[in-house]
PDB file of C-alpha atoms in Angstrom:
ATOM      1  CA  MET A   1     145.428 101.162 112.196  1.00  0.00           C
ATOM      2  CA  LYS A   2     142.237  99.307 111.414  1.00  0.00           C
ATOM      3  CA  ARG A   3     142.073  97.270 108.278  1.00  0.00           C
ATOM      4  CA  LYS A   4     139.395  98.177 105.794  1.00  0.00           C
ATOM      5  CA  GLN A   5     136.575  95.702 106.125  1.00  0.00           C
ATOM      6  CA  GLN A   6     136.097  93.736 102.932  1.00  0.00           C
ATOM      7  CA  GLN A   7     132.655  93.038 101.560  1.00  0.00           C
ATOM      8  CA  ARG A   8     131.466  89.487 101.833  1.00  0.00           C
ATOM      9  CA  PRO A   9     131.192  87.746  98.484  1.00  0.00           C
ATOM     10  CA  ILE A  10     127.689  87.414  97.099  1.00  0.00           C
ATOM     11  CA  THR A  11     126.632  83.976  95.960  1.00  0.00           C
ATOM     12  CA  THR A  12     125.435  84.258  92.381  1.00  0.00           C
ATOM     13  CA  THR A  13     123.488  81.068  91.906  1.00  0.00           C
ATOM     14  CA  PRO A  14     121.764  80.468  88.550  1.00  0.00           C
ATOM     15  CA  THR A  15     118.383  81.141  90.172  1.00  0.00           C
ATOM     16  CA  ARG A  16     119.559  84.447  91.617  1.00  0.00           C
ATOM     17  CA  ILE A  17     121.127  85.524  88.329  1.00  0.00           C
ATOM     18  CA  THR A  18     117.955  84.602  86.422  1.00  0.00           C
ATOM     19  CA  LEU A  19     115.852  86.626  88.844  1.00  0.00           C
ATOM     20  CA  MET A  20     118.279  89.529  88.593  1.00  0.00           C
ATOM     21  CA  VAL A  21     118.134  89.505  84.784  1.00  0.00           C
ATOM     22  CA  LEU A  22     114.339  89.316  84.753  1.00  0.00           C
ATOM     23  CA  ILE A  23     114.029  92.254  87.143  1.00  0.00           C
ATOM     24  CA  GLY A  24     116.584  94.195  85.124  1.00  0.00           C
ATOM     25  CA  LEU A  25     114.618  93.544  81.941  1.00  0.00           C
ATOM     26  CA  ALA A  26     111.401  94.523  83.720  1.00  0.00           C
ATOM     27  CA  ALA A  27     113.031  97.905  84.316  1.00  0.00           C
ATOM     28  CA  ALA A  28     113.064  98.541  80.558  1.00  0.00           C
ATOM     29  CA  PRO A  29     109.300  99.083  80.087  1.00  0.00           C
ATOM     30  CA  ALA A  30     109.166 100.994  83.383  1.00  0.00           C
ATOM     31  CA  CYS A  31     111.948 103.337  82.247  1.00  0.00           C
ATOM     32  CA  VAL A  32     110.346 103.718  78.808  1.00  0.00           C
ATOM     33  CA  ALA A  33     107.026 104.672  80.398  1.00  0.00           C
ATOM     34  CA  LEU A  34     108.761 107.140  82.712  1.00  0.00           C
ATOM     35  CA  LEU A  35     110.781 108.786  79.943  1.00  0.00           C
ATOM     36  CA  ARG A  36     107.796 108.962  77.590  1.00  0.00           C
ATOM     37  CA  TYR A  37     105.781 110.718  80.275  1.00  0.00           C
ATOM     38  CA  LEU A  38     108.586 113.134  81.136  1.00  0.00           C
ATOM     39  CA  MET A  39     109.205 113.972  77.485  1.00  0.00           C
ATOM     40  CA  THR A  40     105.589 114.373  76.454  1.00  0.00           C
ATOM     41  CA  VAL A  41     104.170 116.180  79.506  1.00  0.00           C
ATOM     42  CA  PRO A  42     106.480 118.274  81.739  1.00  0.00           C
ATOM     43  CA  TYR A  43     109.389 118.672  79.319  1.00  0.00           C
ATOM     44  CA  THR A  44     107.168 119.532  76.355  1.00  0.00           C
ATOM     45  CA  GLU A  45     105.250 122.020  78.475  1.00  0.00           C
ATOM     46  CA  LEU A  46     108.519 123.577  79.631  1.00  0.00           C
ATOM     47  CA  MET A  47     109.716 123.929  76.052  1.00  0.00           C
ATOM     48  CA  ARG A  48     106.370 125.427  75.028  1.00  0.00           C
ATOM     49  CA  THR A  49     106.149 128.053  77.767  1.00  0.00           C
ATOM     50  CA  ASN A  50     109.825 129.034  77.919  1.00  0.00           C
ATOM     51  CA  THR A  51     111.828 130.532  75.105  1.00  0.00           C
ATOM     52  CA  GLY A  52     115.272 130.661  76.671  1.00  0.00           C
ATOM     53  CA  ALA A  53     118.205 129.582  74.559  1.00  0.00           C
ATOM     54  CA  ASN A  54     119.339 126.992  77.109  1.00  0.00           C
ATOM     55  CA  ASP A  55     115.998 125.693  78.396  1.00  0.00           C
ATOM     56  CA  TRP A  56     116.572 122.382  76.611  1.00  0.00           C
ATOM     57  CA  ALA A  57     119.431 121.711  79.059  1.00  0.00           C
ATOM     58  CA  VAL A  58     117.023 121.179  81.969  1.00  0.00           C
ATOM     59  CA  ALA A  59     116.371 117.562  80.970  1.00  0.00           C
ATOM     60  CA  PRO A  60     119.995 116.388  80.605  1.00  0.00           C
ATOM     61  CA  PHE A  61     121.017 118.300  83.732  1.00  0.00           C
ATOM     62  CA  LEU A  62     118.392 116.621  85.926  1.00  0.00           C
ATOM     63  CA  ALA A  63     118.932 113.245  84.251  1.00  0.00           C
ATOM     64  CA  THR A  64     122.666 113.453  84.951  1.00  0.00           C
ATOM     65  CA  ILE A  65     122.087 114.237  88.622  1.00  0.00           C
ATOM     66  CA  PHE A  66     119.662 111.346  89.078  1.00  0.00           C
ATOM     67  CA  THR A  67     122.022 109.035  87.173  1.00  0.00           C
ATOM     68  CA  LEU A  68     124.891 109.853  89.518  1.00  0.00           C
ATOM     69  CA  VAL A  69     122.642 109.278  92.531  1.00  0.00           C
ATOM     70  CA  LEU A  70     121.022 106.025  91.379  1.00  0.00           C
ATOM     71  CA  PHE A  71     124.016 104.321  89.776  1.00  0.00           C
ATOM     72  CA  PRO A  72     125.269 101.519  92.080  1.00  0.00           C
ATOM     73  CA  TRP A  73     128.875 102.694  92.272  1.00  0.00           C
ATOM     74  CA  SER A  74     129.864 100.356  95.108  1.00  0.00           C
ATOM     75  CA  GLY A  75     128.268  97.248  93.632  1.00  0.00           C
ATOM     76  CA  VAL A  76     128.504  97.443  89.871  1.00  0.00           C
ATOM     77  CA  LYS A  77     131.831  95.572  89.877  1.00  0.00           C
ATOM     78  CA  ARG A  78     130.184  92.662  91.674  1.00  0.00           C
ATOM     79  CA  LEU A  79     127.417  92.254  89.125  1.00  0.00           C
ATOM     80  CA  PRO A  80     127.850  89.519  86.501  1.00  0.00           C
ATOM     81  CA  ARG A  81     129.456  91.362  83.610  1.00  0.00           C
ATOM     82  CA  ILE A  82     127.784  89.609  80.700  1.00  0.00           C
ATOM     83  CA  SER A  83     124.276  89.638  82.168  1.00  0.00           C
ATOM     84  CA  SER A  84     124.449  93.228  83.360  1.00  0.00           C
ATOM     85  CA  SER A  85     125.969  94.418  80.069  1.00  0.00           C
ATOM     86  CA  VAL A  86     123.230  92.750  77.993  1.00  0.00           C
ATOM     87  CA  VAL A  87     120.462  94.146  80.207  1.00  0.00           C
ATOM     88  CA  ALA A  88     122.029  97.622  80.182  1.00  0.00           C
ATOM     89  CA  ALA A  89     122.250  97.560  76.379  1.00  0.00           C
ATOM     90  CA  ILE A  90     118.595  96.506  76.026  1.00  0.00           C
ATOM     91  CA  VAL A  91     117.401  99.161  78.475  1.00  0.00           C
ATOM     92  CA  ALA A  92     119.509 101.857  76.792  1.00  0.00           C
ATOM     93  CA  LEU A  93     118.150 100.935  73.347  1.00  0.00           C
ATOM     94  CA  ALA A  94     114.545 100.977  74.568  1.00  0.00           C
ATOM     95  CA  ALA A  95     115.116 104.328  76.289  1.00  0.00           C
ATOM     96  CA  ALA A  96     116.729 105.790  73.163  1.00  0.00           C
ATOM     97  CA  ILE A  97     113.743 104.800  71.023  1.00  0.00           C
ATOM     98  CA  ALA A  98     111.304 106.232  73.553  1.00  0.00           C
ATOM     99  CA  VAL A  99     113.153 109.524  73.918  1.00  0.00           C
ATOM    100  CA  ARG A 100     113.763 109.993  70.199  1.00  0.00           C
ATOM    101  CA  SER A 101     110.092 109.444  69.399  1.00  0.00           C
ATOM    102  CA  THR A 102     108.695 111.715  72.117  1.00  0.00           C
ATOM    103  CA  GLN A 103     111.146 114.511  72.841  1.00  0.00           C
ATOM    104  CA  PRO A 104     110.200 118.053  71.794  1.00  0.00           C
ATOM    105  CA  ALA A 105     111.502 119.230  68.438  1.00  0.00           C
ATOM    106  CA  VAL A 106     113.637 121.909  70.064  1.00  0.00           C
ATOM    107  CA  ALA A 107     115.550 119.223  71.984  1.00  0.00           C
ATOM    108  CA  VAL A 108     116.190 116.898  69.041  1.00  0.00           C
ATOM    109  CA  PRO A 109     119.397 118.627  67.847  1.00  0.00           C
ATOM    110  CA  HIS A 110     120.951 118.276  71.318  1.00  0.00           C
ATOM    111  CA  ILE A 111     122.313 114.743  71.611  1.00  0.00           C
ATOM    112  CA  THR A 112     122.963 115.220  75.341  1.00  0.00           C
ATOM    113  CA  VAL A 113     119.213 114.919  76.009  1.00  0.00           C
ATOM    114  CA  LEU A 114     119.221 111.453  74.470  1.00  0.00           C
ATOM    115  CA  VAL A 115     122.477 110.353  76.095  1.00  0.00           C
ATOM    116  CA  ALA A 116     121.532 111.566  79.582  1.00  0.00           C
ATOM    117  CA  SER A 117     118.105 109.923  79.351  1.00  0.00           C
ATOM    118  CA  CYS A 118     119.622 106.597  78.303  1.00  0.00           C
ATOM    119  CA  ALA A 119     122.169 106.833  81.111  1.00  0.00           C
ATOM    120  CA  LEU A 120     119.368 107.408  83.599  1.00  0.00           C
ATOM    121  CA  ALA A 121     117.486 104.340  82.347  1.00  0.00           C
ATOM    122  CA  VAL A 122     120.632 102.199  82.621  1.00  0.00           C
ATOM    123  CA  ALA A 123     121.304 103.479  86.148  1.00  0.00           C
ATOM    124  CA  ILE A 124     117.767 102.545  87.220  1.00  0.00           C
ATOM    125  CA  ALA A 125     118.081  99.054  85.713  1.00  0.00           C
ATOM    126  CA  LEU A 126     121.476  98.398  87.314  1.00  0.00           C
ATOM    127  CA  ARG A 127     120.224  99.684  90.659  1.00  0.00           C
ATOM    128  CA  MET A 128     117.318  97.245  90.528  1.00  0.00           C
ATOM    129  CA  MET A 129     119.649  94.411  89.537  1.00  0.00           C
ATOM    130  CA  TRP A 130     122.034  95.289  92.350  1.00  0.00           C
ATOM    131  CA  ALA A 131     119.208  95.392  94.873  1.00  0.00           C
ATOM    132  CA  THR A 132     118.143  91.923  93.743  1.00  0.00           C
ATOM    133  CA  ILE A 133     121.558  90.341  93.880  1.00  0.00           C
ATOM    134  CA  ALA A 134     122.499  92.062  97.142  1.00  0.00           C
ATOM    135  CA  PHE A 135     119.377  90.839  98.920  1.00  0.00           C
ATOM    136  CA  ARG A 136     120.125  88.322 101.663  1.00  0.00           C
ATOM    137  CA  VAL A 137     117.588  86.118 103.373  1.00  0.00           C
ATOM    138  CA  PRO A 138     117.419  87.271 107.021  1.00  0.00           C
ATOM    139  CA  THR A 139     118.600  84.873 109.679  1.00  0.00           C
ATOM    140  CA  GLN A 140     116.282  83.488 112.338  1.00  0.00           C
ATOM    141  CA  GLU A 141     117.823  85.816 114.907  1.00  0.00           C
ATOM    142  CA  GLN A 142     117.168  88.855 112.718  1.00  0.00           C
ATOM    143  CA  VAL A 143     113.559  87.771 112.175  1.00  0.00           C
ATOM    144  CA  VAL A 144     113.005  87.335 115.926  1.00  0.00           C
ATOM    145  CA  ASP A 145     114.566  90.730 116.642  1.00  0.00           C
ATOM    146  CA  GLY A 146     112.360  92.355 114.018  1.00  0.00           C
ATOM    147  CA  ILE A 147     109.224  90.775 115.470  1.00  0.00           C
ATOM    148  CA  ALA A 148     110.213  91.857 118.976  1.00  0.00           C
ATOM    149  CA  HIS A 149     110.843  95.455 117.907  1.00  0.00           C
ATOM    150  CA  THR A 150     107.540  95.545 116.029  1.00  0.00           C
ATOM    151  CA  ALA A 151     105.655  94.146 119.030  1.00  0.00           C
ATOM    152  CA  ILE A 152     107.201  96.762 121.327  1.00  0.00           C
ATOM    153  CA  GLU A 153     106.317  99.582 118.934  1.00  0.00           C
ATOM    154  CA  VAL A 154     102.736  98.341 118.564  1.00  0.00           C
ATOM    155  CA  ALA A 155     102.319  97.966 122.342  1.00  0.00           C
ATOM    156  CA  ALA A 156     103.678 101.447 122.943  1.00  0.00           C
ATOM    157  CA  GLY A 157     101.341 102.836 120.293  1.00  0.00           C
ATOM    158  CA  VAL A 158      98.344 101.122 121.908  1.00  0.00           C
ATOM    159  CA  VAL A 159      99.278 102.472 125.344  1.00  0.00           C
ATOM    160  CA  PHE A 160      99.677 106.043 124.071  1.00  0.00           C
ATOM    161  CA  SER A 161      96.416 105.773 122.128  1.00  0.00           C
ATOM    162  CA  ALA A 162      94.584 104.520 125.212  1.00  0.00           C
ATOM    163  CA  VAL A 163      95.989 107.309 127.386  1.00  0.00           C
ATOM    164  CA  GLY A 164      95.119 109.894 124.756  1.00  0.00           C
ATOM    165  CA  ALA A 165      91.597 108.522 124.386  1.00  0.00           C
ATOM    166  CA  ALA A 166      91.096 108.533 128.177  1.00  0.00           C
ATOM    167  CA  PHE A 167      92.146 112.156 128.576  1.00  0.00           C
ATOM    168  CA  GLY A 168      90.529 113.278 125.332  1.00  0.00           C
ATOM    169  CA  GLY A 169      87.266 111.461 126.104  1.00  0.00           C
ATOM    170  CA  GLY A 170      87.021 113.023 129.562  1.00  0.00           C
ATOM    171  CA  GLY A 171      87.489 116.497 128.160  1.00  0.00           C
ATOM    172  CA  GLY A 172      84.928 115.848 125.463  1.00  0.00           C
ATOM    173  CA  SER A 173      82.303 114.628 127.929  1.00  0.00           C
ATOM    174  CA  ALA A 174      82.799 117.669 130.156  1.00  0.00           C
ATOM    175  CA  SER A 175      82.319 120.128 127.334  1.00  0.00           C
ATOM    176  CA  GLY A 176      79.880 118.036 125.337  1.00  0.00           C
ATOM    177  CA  GLY A 177      76.875 119.328 127.284  1.00  0.00           C
ATOM    178  CA  GLY A 178      77.124 122.650 125.556  1.00  0.00           C
ATOM    179  CA  PHE A 179      76.613 121.021 122.160  1.00  0.00           C
ATOM    180  CA  THR A 180      73.665 118.888 123.224  1.00  0.00           C
ATOM    181  CA  SER A 181      71.861 121.497 125.250  1.00  0.00           C
ATOM    182  CA  GLY A 182      72.593 124.310 122.845  1.00  0.00           C
ATOM    183  CA  GLY A 183      71.856 122.291 119.764  1.00  0.00           C
ATOM    184  CA  GLY A 184      69.172 124.723 118.703  1.00  0.00           C
ATOM    185  CA  SER A 185      71.723 126.763 116.807  1.00  0.00           C
ATOM    186  CA  PHE A 186      72.619 123.768 114.603  1.00  0.00           C
ATOM    187  CA  GLY A 187      70.111 120.959 114.910  1.00  0.00           C
ATOM    188  CA  GLY A 188      67.026 122.813 116.103  1.00  0.00           C
ATOM    189  CA  GLY A 189      67.703 125.640 113.741  1.00  0.00           C
ATOM    190  CA  GLY A 190      67.320 123.223 110.871  1.00  0.00           C
ATOM    191  CA  SER A 191      63.561 123.334 111.232  1.00  0.00           C
ATOM    192  CA  SER A 192      63.539 127.091 110.839  1.00  0.00           C
ATOM    193  CA  GLY A 193      66.026 126.984 107.968  1.00  0.00           C
ATOM    194  CA  SER A 194      68.839 128.867 109.796  1.00  0.00           C
ATOM    195  CA  TRP A 195      72.344 127.713 110.858  1.00  0.00           C
TER     196      TRP A 195
END
């Protein structure tokens, strides 16, 4: 039986933590802008054009799905607890203010719209923080391999382009005489005002 491979510990230097916190805080205005747009444009239009009793549930339903997808389930335990908790609280507060001030009146009585929107904002912020702290500088071997793969792909693309141009150019020159000699229908016809 194979042992379950353990994740390598991530070095959380002060510089990395500072960068992680800054990027997490930068997610707050981005999430606020996103939620304000969603509340004031598509969600408001949906509430205006639909009169179903449960139409308000579209927003929390979609927000819950995206929250479950974006939340870093495998890495949240490895984030610094204090830093991530403070950033999550700030992002949630900013999202709550944005949603409360812009959501349609029909959705105001339903607290799930507010809660799901705040959860989505927190998931986005934690995902960005996790991506920052999980980033590892590539080794020299990985850089060389990446350059080699890129060079091979570019060379192959050039070869295929050259072959395609050779065959395509030959076909165009063989049939091009019809356009030049018969140009009266397009070019010559311009003088007589007909196509």
